[in-house]
Amino acid sequence: MRIFIASSNSGKLRELSEAGAAYSVVVHELPGSGSLPVPAESGSTFAENAAIKAVAYSRTVPGEIVIADDSGLEVSALGGAPGIHSARYAQQDNHKSSDAANNQRLLCEIAKYPGAGRSALFVCVIAAARDGKLLGTFEGEARGEILQAPLGRHGFGYDPLFFVPEANKTFAEMQGEEKLRYSHRGAAFRQFCEWLAHHPLS
Ligand code: IMP
């Protein structure tokens, strides 16, 4: 089975390719993805934004299944922020900010609520579409704690601050298959694969 993925995030591309390999699904980067028009992520949920991206990009490869991932971090002490704004948490305008700046802002914001605890939830929604039609959305979650300082050098985004008690490690201390076992993206991708296995597409 071959599918295409639309994403400019190299961390997501790497993890979804690795996840595909475990399920005999070959994940290709969308041809010419760097030069395609980027659809506005105008939804108010991860699922809406994932669907917008998958539907729009699926029109560029007729007959093929295209998936898109929308994901982010919800921190309880911050009322669920940064949520769908995770990629641009450190900026006031609408552009994505660097991982380092986002992590720094997260530490500053959470420090304002010392008694509120540091629990957090990573959420990932994978949307699948073909020929401009949404086939389904698949959600995964991962529970953890936000550390006081970064730990680990792998991964991307908020990985160095996200500690998984069950594994006694941050996401940035995990590699490949280990992160997928615990992660929101791994959980969402497994659901997508389950769905694919039970819905043979003509
Ligand atoms: P999106 O492209 O709008 O889905 O941006 C998702 C953002 O959430 C990323 O840029 C990261 O900041 C964050 N994020 C999502 N998944 C992960 C992950 O697995 N590790 C670390 N950060 C993540």
Coordinates of C-alpha atoms in Angstrom, one line a residue, residues 23-159:
Y23 CA 2.7 -1.5 8.8
S24 CA 4.0 -2.2 5.3
V25 CA 2.6 1.1 4.2
V26 CA 5.0 3.0 2.0
V27 CA 4.8 6.7 2.9
H28 CA 5.9 9.1 0.1
E29 CA 6.4 12.8 0.4
L30 CA 4.0 14.6 -1.8
P31 CA 5.6 15.4 -5.2
G32 CA 6.6 19.0 -5.5
S33 CA 5.3 19.7 -2.0
G34 CA 7.7 22.6 -1.4
S35 CA 6.1 24.6 -4.3
L36 CA 2.4 23.7 -3.8
P37 CA 0.1 26.5 -2.4
V38 CA -0.3 26.0 1.3
P39 CA -4.0 25.9 2.4
A40 CA -5.0 28.2 5.2
E41 CA -5.4 26.3 8.5
S42 CA -8.6 28.1 9.3
G43 CA -10.2 25.4 11.4
S44 CA -10.6 25.7 15.2
T45 CA -9.7 22.0 16.0
F46 CA -6.8 19.7 15.1
A47 CA -9.3 17.5 13.1
E48 CA -10.6 20.4 11.0
N49 CA -7.1 21.6 10.2
A50 CA -5.9 18.1 9.3
A51 CA -8.9 17.6 7.1
I52 CA -8.3 21.0 5.3
K53 CA -4.8 20.0 4.5
A54 CA -5.5 16.4 3.4
V55 CA -8.4 17.3 1.2
A56 CA -6.5 20.2 -0.5
Y57 CA -3.3 18.2 -1.1
S58 CA -5.2 15.1 -2.3
R59 CA -6.3 17.0 -5.4
T60 CA -2.7 17.2 -6.5
V61 CA -2.2 13.4 -6.9
P62 CA -5.4 12.0 -8.5
G63 CA -6.5 8.6 -7.3
E64 CA -3.9 8.5 -4.4
I65 CA -4.5 8.5 -0.7
V66 CA -3.0 11.6 1.0
I67 CA -2.6 12.0 4.7
A68 CA -2.0 15.2 6.7
D69 CA -1.1 15.5 10.4
D70 CA -2.3 18.3 12.6
S71 CA -0.9 18.1 16.1
G72 CA 0.0 20.1 19.2
L73 CA 0.5 20.3 22.9
E74 CA -2.3 21.1 25.4
V75 CA -1.0 22.1 28.9
S76 CA -3.5 21.9 31.7
A77 CA -2.1 24.9 33.7
L78 CA -2.5 27.0 30.6
G79 CA -6.1 26.1 29.9
G80 CA -5.1 23.9 27.0
A81 CA -2.6 26.3 25.3
P82 CA -0.7 26.3 23.0
G83 CA -3.1 23.7 21.4
I84 CA -3.7 24.3 17.7
H85 CA -1.3 27.3 17.9
S86 CA 1.7 25.1 19.0
A87 CA 3.8 25.7 15.9
R88 CA 3.7 29.5 16.3
Y89 CA 3.4 29.9 20.1
A90 CA 6.3 32.3 20.4
Q91 CA 5.1 34.7 17.7
Q92 CA 2.4 37.2 17.7
D93 CA 1.8 37.2 13.9
N94 CA 0.7 34.2 11.9
H95 CA 4.1 32.7 11.1
K96 CA 5.6 29.6 12.6
S97 CA 8.3 30.2 15.3
S98 CA 11.4 28.2 16.0
D99 CA 11.3 25.2 18.3
A100 CA 13.7 26.8 20.7
A101 CA 11.6 30.0 21.0
N102 CA 8.4 28.0 21.5
N103 CA 10.0 25.9 24.3
Q104 CA 11.2 29.1 25.9
R105 CA 7.8 30.7 25.8
L106 CA 6.2 27.5 27.2
L107 CA 8.6 27.5 30.2
C108 CA 7.9 31.2 30.8
E109 CA 4.1 30.8 30.7
I110 CA 4.0 27.7 32.9
A111 CA 6.3 29.4 35.5
K112 CA 3.5 31.9 36.1
Y113 CA 1.3 29.1 37.6
P114 CA 3.6 27.4 40.1
G115 CA 0.8 25.6 42.0
A116 CA -1.1 24.4 38.9
G117 CA 0.8 21.3 38.1
R118 CA 2.6 20.5 34.9
S119 CA 0.5 17.9 33.2
A120 CA 0.2 18.0 29.4
L121 CA -1.4 16.2 26.6
F122 CA 0.0 15.8 23.1
V123 CA -2.7 15.4 20.4
C124 CA -2.4 14.3 16.8
V125 CA -5.1 14.0 14.2
I126 CA -4.2 12.3 10.9
A127 CA -6.7 13.0 8.2
A128 CA -6.8 10.9 5.0
A129 CA -8.3 12.0 1.7
R130 CA -8.5 11.0 -1.9
D131 CA -9.4 13.1 -4.9
G132 CA -10.6 16.0 -2.7
K133 CA -12.8 13.9 -0.5
L134 CA -12.2 13.2 3.2
L135 CA -11.9 9.5 3.9
G136 CA -11.6 9.8 7.7
T137 CA -9.8 11.4 10.7
F138 CA -7.8 9.4 13.3
E139 CA -6.8 10.8 16.7
G140 CA -4.1 9.8 19.1
E141 CA -3.0 11.2 22.4
A142 CA 0.0 11.0 24.7
R143 CA 0.0 12.1 28.4
G144 CA 3.1 13.6 30.1
E145 CA 4.6 16.3 32.2
I146 CA 6.4 19.5 31.3
L147 CA 9.9 19.6 32.7
Q148 CA 11.6 22.7 34.2
A149 CA 14.4 22.4 31.6
P150 CA 14.9 20.5 28.3
L151 CA 16.3 17.0 28.3
G152 CA 17.4 14.9 25.3
R153 CA 18.6 15.7 21.8
H154 CA 16.3 13.7 19.5
G155 CA 13.0 14.6 17.9
F156 CA 11.6 18.1 17.3
G157 CA 9.2 20.7 18.7
Y158 CA 8.4 20.4 22.4
D159 CA 10.0 16.9 22.7

